[in-house]
Tab-separated table of C-alpha atoms in Angstrom:
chain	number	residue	atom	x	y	z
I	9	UNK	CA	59.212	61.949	184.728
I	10	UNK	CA	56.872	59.136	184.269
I	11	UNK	CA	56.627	56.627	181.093
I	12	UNK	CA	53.732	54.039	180.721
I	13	UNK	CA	54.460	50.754	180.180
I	14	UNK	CA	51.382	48.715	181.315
I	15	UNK	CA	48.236	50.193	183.274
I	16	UNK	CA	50.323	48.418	186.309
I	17	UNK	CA	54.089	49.155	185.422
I	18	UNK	CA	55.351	52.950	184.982
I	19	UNK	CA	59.280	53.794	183.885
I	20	UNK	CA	60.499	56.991	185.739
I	21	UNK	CA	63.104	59.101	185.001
I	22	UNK	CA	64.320	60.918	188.666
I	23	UNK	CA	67.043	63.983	189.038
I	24	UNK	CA	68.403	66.271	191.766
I	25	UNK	CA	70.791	68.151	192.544
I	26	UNK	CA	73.741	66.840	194.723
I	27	UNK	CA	75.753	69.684	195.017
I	28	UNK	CA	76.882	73.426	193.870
I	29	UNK	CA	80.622	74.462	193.404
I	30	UNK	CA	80.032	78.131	193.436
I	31	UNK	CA	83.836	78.968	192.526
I	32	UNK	CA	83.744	76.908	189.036
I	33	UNK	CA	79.978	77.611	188.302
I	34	UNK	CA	78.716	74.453	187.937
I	35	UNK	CA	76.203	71.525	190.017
I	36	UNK	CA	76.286	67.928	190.118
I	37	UNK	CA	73.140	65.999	189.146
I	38	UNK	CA	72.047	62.915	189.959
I	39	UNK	CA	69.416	60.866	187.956
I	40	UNK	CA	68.767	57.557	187.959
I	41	UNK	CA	65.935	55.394	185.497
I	42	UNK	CA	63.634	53.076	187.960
I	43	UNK	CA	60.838	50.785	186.807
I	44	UNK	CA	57.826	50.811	189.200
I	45	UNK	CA	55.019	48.490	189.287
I	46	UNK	CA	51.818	48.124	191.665
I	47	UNK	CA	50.056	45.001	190.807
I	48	UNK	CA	52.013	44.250	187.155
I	49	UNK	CA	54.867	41.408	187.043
I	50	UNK	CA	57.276	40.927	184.227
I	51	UNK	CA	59.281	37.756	183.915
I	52	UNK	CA	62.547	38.453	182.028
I	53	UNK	CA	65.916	37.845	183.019
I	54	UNK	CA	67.520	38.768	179.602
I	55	UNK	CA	69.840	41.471	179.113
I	56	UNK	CA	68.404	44.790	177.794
I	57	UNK	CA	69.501	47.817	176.556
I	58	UNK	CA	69.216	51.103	178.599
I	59	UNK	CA	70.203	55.235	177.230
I	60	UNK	CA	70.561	58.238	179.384
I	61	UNK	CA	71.705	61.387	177.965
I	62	UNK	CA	71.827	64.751	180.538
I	63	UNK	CA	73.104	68.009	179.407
I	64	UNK	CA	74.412	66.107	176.173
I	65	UNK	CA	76.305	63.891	178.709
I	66	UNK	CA	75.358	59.927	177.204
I	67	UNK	CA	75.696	57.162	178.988
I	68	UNK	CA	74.107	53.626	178.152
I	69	UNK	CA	74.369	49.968	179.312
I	70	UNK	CA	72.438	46.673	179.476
I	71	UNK	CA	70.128	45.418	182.558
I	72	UNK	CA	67.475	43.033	183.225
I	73	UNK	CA	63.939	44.094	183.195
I	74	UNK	CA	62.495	41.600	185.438
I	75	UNK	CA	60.211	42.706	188.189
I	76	UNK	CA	57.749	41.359	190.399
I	77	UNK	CA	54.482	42.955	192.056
I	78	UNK	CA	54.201	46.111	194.163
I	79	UNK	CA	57.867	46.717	193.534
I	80	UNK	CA	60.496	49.577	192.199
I	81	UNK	CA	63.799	48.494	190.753
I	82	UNK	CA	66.675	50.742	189.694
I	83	UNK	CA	67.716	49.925	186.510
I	84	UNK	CA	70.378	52.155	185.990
I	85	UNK	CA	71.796	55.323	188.056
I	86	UNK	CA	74.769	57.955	187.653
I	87	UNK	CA	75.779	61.820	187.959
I	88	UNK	CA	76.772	64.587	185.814
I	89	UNK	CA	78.209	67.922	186.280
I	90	UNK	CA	76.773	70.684	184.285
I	91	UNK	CA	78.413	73.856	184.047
I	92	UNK	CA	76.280	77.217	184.480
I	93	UNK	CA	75.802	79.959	182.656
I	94	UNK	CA	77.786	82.881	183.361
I	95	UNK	CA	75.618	84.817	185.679
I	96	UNK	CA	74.731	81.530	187.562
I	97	UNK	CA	71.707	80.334	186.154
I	98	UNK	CA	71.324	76.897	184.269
I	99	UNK	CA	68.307	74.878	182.368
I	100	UNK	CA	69.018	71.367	180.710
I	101	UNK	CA	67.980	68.647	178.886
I	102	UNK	CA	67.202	64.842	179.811
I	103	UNK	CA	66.355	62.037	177.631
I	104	UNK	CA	65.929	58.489	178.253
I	105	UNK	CA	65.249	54.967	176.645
I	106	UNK	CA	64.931	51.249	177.965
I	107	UNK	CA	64.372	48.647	175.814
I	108	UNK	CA	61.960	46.029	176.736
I	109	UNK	CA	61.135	43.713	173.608
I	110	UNK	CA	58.178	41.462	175.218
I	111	UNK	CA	54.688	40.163	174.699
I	112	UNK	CA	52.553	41.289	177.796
I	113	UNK	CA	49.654	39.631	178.408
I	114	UNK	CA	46.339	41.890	177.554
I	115	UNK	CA	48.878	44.677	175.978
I	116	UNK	CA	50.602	42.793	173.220
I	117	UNK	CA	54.396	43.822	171.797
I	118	UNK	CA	55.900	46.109	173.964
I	119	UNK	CA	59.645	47.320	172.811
I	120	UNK	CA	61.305	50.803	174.068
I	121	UNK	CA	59.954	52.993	175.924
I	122	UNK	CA	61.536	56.421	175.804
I	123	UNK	CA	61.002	60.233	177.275
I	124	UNK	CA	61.950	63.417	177.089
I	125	UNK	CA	62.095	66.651	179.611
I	126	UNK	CA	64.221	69.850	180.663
I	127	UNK	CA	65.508	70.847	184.708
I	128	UNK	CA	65.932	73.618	186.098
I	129	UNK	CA	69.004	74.157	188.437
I	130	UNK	CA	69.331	76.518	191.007
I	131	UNK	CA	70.711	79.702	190.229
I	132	UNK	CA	74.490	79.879	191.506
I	133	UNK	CA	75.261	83.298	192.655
I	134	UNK	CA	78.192	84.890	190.745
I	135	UNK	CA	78.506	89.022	190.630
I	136	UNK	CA	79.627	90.231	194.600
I	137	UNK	CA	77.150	92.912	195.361
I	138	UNK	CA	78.821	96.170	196.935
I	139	UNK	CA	77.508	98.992	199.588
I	140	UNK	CA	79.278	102.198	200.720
I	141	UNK	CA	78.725	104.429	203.307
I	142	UNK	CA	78.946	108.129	202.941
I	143	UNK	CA	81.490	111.032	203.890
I	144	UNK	CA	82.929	114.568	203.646
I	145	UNK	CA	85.646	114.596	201.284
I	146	UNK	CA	88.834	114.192	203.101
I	147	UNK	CA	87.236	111.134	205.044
I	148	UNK	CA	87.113	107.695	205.071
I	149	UNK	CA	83.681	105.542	203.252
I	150	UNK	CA	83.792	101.950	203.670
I	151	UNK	CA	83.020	99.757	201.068
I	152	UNK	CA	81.426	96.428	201.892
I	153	UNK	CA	81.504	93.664	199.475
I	154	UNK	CA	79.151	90.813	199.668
I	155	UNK	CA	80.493	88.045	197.604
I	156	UNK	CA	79.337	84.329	196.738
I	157	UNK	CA	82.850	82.498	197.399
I	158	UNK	CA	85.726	83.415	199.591
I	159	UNK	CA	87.694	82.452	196.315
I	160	UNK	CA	86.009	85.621	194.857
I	161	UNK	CA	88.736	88.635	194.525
I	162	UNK	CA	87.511	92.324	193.584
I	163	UNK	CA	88.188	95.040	191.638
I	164	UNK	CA	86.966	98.529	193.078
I	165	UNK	CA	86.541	102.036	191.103
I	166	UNK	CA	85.100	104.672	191.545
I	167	UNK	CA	83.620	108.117	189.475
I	168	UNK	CA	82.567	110.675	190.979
I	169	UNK	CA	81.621	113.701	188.237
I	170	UNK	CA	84.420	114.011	185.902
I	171	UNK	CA	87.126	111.863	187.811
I	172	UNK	CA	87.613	108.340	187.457
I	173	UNK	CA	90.317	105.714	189.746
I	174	UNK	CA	91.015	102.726	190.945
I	175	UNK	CA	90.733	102.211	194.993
I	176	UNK	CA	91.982	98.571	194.706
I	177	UNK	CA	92.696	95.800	192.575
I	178	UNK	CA	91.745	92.107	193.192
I	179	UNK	CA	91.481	92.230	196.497
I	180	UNK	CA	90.236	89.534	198.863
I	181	UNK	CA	88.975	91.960	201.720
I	182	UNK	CA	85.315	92.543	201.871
I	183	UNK	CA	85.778	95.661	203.553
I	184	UNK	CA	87.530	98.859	201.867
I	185	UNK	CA	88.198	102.084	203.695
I	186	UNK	CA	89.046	104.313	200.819
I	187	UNK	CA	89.545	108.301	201.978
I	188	UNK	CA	87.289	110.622	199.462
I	189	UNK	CA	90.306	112.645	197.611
I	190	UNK	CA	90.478	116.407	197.952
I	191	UNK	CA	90.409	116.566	194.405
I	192	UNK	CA	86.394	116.097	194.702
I	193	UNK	CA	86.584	119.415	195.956
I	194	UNK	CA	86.961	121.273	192.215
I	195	UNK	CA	84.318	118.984	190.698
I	196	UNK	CA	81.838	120.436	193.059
I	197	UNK	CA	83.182	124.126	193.563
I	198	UNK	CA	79.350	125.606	193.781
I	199	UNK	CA	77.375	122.829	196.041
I	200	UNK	CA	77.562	121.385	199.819
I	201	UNK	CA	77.221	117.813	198.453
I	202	UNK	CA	76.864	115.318	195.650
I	203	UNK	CA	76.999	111.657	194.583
I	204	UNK	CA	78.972	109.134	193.004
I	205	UNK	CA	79.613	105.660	192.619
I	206	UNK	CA	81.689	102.449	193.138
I	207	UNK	CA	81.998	99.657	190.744
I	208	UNK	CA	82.930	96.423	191.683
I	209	UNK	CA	84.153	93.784	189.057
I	210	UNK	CA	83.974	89.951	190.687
I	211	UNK	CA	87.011	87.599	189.407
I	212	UNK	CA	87.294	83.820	189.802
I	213	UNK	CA	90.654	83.815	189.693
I	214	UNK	CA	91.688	85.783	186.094
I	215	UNK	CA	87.507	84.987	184.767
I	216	UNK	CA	86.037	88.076	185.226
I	217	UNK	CA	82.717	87.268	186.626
I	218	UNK	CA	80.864	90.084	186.135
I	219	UNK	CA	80.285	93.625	188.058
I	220	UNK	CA	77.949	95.551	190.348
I	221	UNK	CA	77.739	99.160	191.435
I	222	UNK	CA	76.265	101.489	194.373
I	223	UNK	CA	76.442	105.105	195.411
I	224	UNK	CA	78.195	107.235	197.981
I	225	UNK	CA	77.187	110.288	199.185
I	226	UNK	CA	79.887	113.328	198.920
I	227	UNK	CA	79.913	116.099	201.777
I	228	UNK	CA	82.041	119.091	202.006
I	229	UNK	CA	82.116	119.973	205.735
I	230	UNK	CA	80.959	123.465	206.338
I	231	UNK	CA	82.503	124.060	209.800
I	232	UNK	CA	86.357	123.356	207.770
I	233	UNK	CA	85.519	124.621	204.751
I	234	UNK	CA	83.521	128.387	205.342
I	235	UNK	CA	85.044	131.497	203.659
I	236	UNK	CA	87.554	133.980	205.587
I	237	UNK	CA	87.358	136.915	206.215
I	238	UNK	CA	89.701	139.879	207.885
I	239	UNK	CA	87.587	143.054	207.223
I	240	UNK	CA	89.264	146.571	207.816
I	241	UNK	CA	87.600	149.897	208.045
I	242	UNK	CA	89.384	153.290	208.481
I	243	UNK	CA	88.166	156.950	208.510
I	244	UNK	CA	89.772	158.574	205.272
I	245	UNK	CA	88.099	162.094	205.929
I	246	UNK	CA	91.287	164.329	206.344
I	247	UNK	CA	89.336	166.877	208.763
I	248	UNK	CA	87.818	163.982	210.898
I	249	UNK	CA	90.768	162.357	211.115
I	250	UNK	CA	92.589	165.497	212.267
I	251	UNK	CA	90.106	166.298	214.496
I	252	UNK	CA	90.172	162.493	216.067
I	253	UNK	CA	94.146	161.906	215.460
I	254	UNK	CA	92.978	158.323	214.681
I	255	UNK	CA	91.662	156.861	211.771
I	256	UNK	CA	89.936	153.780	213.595
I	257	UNK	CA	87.795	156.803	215.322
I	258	UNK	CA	84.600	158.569	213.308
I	259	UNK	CA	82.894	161.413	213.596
I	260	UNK	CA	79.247	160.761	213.467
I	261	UNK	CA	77.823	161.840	209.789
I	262	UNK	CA	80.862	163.701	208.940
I	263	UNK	CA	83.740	160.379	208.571
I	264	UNK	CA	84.117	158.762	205.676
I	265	UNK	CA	84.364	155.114	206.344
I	266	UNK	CA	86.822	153.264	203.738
I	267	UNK	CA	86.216	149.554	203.617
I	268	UNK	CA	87.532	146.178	202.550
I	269	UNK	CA	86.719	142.882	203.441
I	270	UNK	CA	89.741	140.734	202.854
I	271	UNK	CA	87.743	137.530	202.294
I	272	UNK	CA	88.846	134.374	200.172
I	273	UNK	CA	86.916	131.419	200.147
I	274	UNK	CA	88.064	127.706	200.194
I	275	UNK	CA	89.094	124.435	198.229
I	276	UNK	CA	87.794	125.938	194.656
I	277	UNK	CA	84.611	127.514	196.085
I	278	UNK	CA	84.294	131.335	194.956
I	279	UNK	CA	82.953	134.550	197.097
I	280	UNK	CA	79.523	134.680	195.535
I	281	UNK	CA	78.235	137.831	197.586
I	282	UNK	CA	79.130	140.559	199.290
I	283	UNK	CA	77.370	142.677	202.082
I	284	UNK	CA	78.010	144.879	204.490
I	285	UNK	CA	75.293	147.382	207.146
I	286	UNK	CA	76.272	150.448	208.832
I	287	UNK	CA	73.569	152.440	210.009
I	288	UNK	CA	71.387	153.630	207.056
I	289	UNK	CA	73.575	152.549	204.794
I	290	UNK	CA	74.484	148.937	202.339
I	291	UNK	CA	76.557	147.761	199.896
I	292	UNK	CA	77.269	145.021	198.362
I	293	UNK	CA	80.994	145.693	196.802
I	294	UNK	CA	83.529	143.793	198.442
I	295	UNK	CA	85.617	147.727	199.132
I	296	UNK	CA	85.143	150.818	198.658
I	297	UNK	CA	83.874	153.873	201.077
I	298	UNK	CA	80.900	155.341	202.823
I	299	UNK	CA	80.593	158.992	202.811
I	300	UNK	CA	78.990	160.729	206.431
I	301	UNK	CA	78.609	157.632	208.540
I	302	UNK	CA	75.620	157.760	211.242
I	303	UNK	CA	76.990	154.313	212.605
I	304	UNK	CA	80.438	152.939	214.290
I	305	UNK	CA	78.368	149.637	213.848
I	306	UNK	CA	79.952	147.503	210.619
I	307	UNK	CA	77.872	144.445	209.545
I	308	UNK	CA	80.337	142.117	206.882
I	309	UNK	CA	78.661	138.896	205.562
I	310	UNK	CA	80.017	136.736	202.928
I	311	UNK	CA	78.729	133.932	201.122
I	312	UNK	CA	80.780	131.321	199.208
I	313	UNK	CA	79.951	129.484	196.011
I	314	UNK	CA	78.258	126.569	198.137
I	315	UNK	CA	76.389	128.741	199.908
I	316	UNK	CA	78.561	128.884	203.636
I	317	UNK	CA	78.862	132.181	205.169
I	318	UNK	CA	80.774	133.937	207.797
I	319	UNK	CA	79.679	137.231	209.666
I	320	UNK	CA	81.676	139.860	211.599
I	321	UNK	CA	80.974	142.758	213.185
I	322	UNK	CA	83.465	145.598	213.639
I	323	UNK	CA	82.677	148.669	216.011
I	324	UNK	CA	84.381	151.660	216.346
């Protein structure tokens, strides 16, 4: 920042920043107050007073203003940490002053010249971000944490519908393999998938940072988790049966076919239908019998909660 003094002499305020501590949140700044002339001379070698005040920081001394043509001399210089805000950004202040207290030739009196601006720091990344991958429950996600420091330890939980936990507590690892709990299984008892999500809380040290999230995918796998089924049919006609002398043998539209199909389905999923074919005839009752068959051919389906099925044919 640039302060006239004469049309040939300019007083400049200059900043940057040195360097970033991302575990304590803060940057170092260094400034320093110059006086810069092109074709303007000043002849003092008295002692003046100087102010600098960054971030509220103050310093102040006493230098010599003397300088001669096409020519930049520092007149004072320093640093100052400034602490960030808490999710990593920072804007401050600056003010300066140098006194001068002489008669210029063609400008008259000239005594302190002074300015005022603001700086904006680079933004210091705090909250870890987090990623998972997705699963069937009973298997393994891994949770990837992309944090700022390797100071940085994490906090991971998860909810997934109604259930909430903890998968690990200020840990250092940026990679978590944390098995999906069966217990995922009852909050989902009539769909093949669903959705949750991790949250991951960033400490420096006990200073809790701040927190991110993401989402993992829930599976149940169909292949381990379909309905069973042991179906049974029988004749129960008395005169077939005598006239067979075996109730697993019919008598084409004169056996009656008695029916069950033993099914049960898995890890808080429900038997949502029932079906079963034989020849002409369908039902959809999970037992009961079939008067005057005109098939040996018995089609069961059933169909869970989530929608999985199993199919088996009996013939007799």
């Amino acid at each position: 920042m640039d302060v006239t003094v004469t049309n040939q002499i300019k007083l400049r305020f200059n900043w940057s920043q040195a360097s970033q501590n991302i575990s304590n949140n803060n940057s170092v700044v260094s400034w320093n107050l110059q006086l810069i002339s092109t074709t303007g001379t000043i002849s003092s070698s008295a002692n003046k007073s100087w102010s600098v005040t960054v971030n509220g920081s103050k310093y102040s001394g006493t230098n010599t203003i003397g300088i001669s043509t096409n020519t930049t001399k520092t007149l004072a210089s320093g640093s100052t940490t400034i602490a960030h805000n808490s999710d990593g950004t920072k804007t401050f202040s600056f003010s300066f002053s140098q006194q001068f207290d002489i008669n210029y030739s063609g400008v008259g009196h000239i005594g302190t010249k002074s300015g005022i601006g603001s700086g904006t720091l680079t933004t210091i990344p705090r909250t870890s971000s987090v990623s998972a991958t997705s699963a069937n429950i009973g298997s393994p996600i891994t949770i990837t944490i992309n944090r700022a420091s390797s100071s940085f330890t994490h906090t991971l939980t998860y909810s997934f519908c109604n259930l909430t936990g903890t998968i690990a507590t200020k840990t250092s690892s940026t990679s978590v393999s944390w098995t999906l709990p069966t217990s995922f299984y009852a909050q989902i008892p009539n769909a093949k998938s669903s959705w949750g999500r991790v949250t991951c809380q960033t400490y420096n040290g006990n200073t809790l940072i701040g927190s991110s999230e993401c989402r993992f995918d829930v599976y149940v796998n169909e292949s381990t988790n379909k309905p069973t089924m042991s179906p049974r049919v029988v004749d129960t006609n008395g005169k077939t049966k005598t006239l067979t002398g075996d109730e697993n043998k019919f008598i084409k539209y004169y056996s009656s076919a008695n029916f069950a199909f033993n099914a049960s389905a898995k890890n808080s999923a429900t038997i949502k239908t029932y079906s079963l074919k034989v020849g002409s005839q369908q039902t959809s009752n999970s037992s009961g019998t079939f008067q005057n068959v005109d098939s040996a051919s018995f089609a069961f389906v059933v169909t869970d909660s989530r929608g999985f099925s199993v199919s088996q044919t009996l013939n007799k």
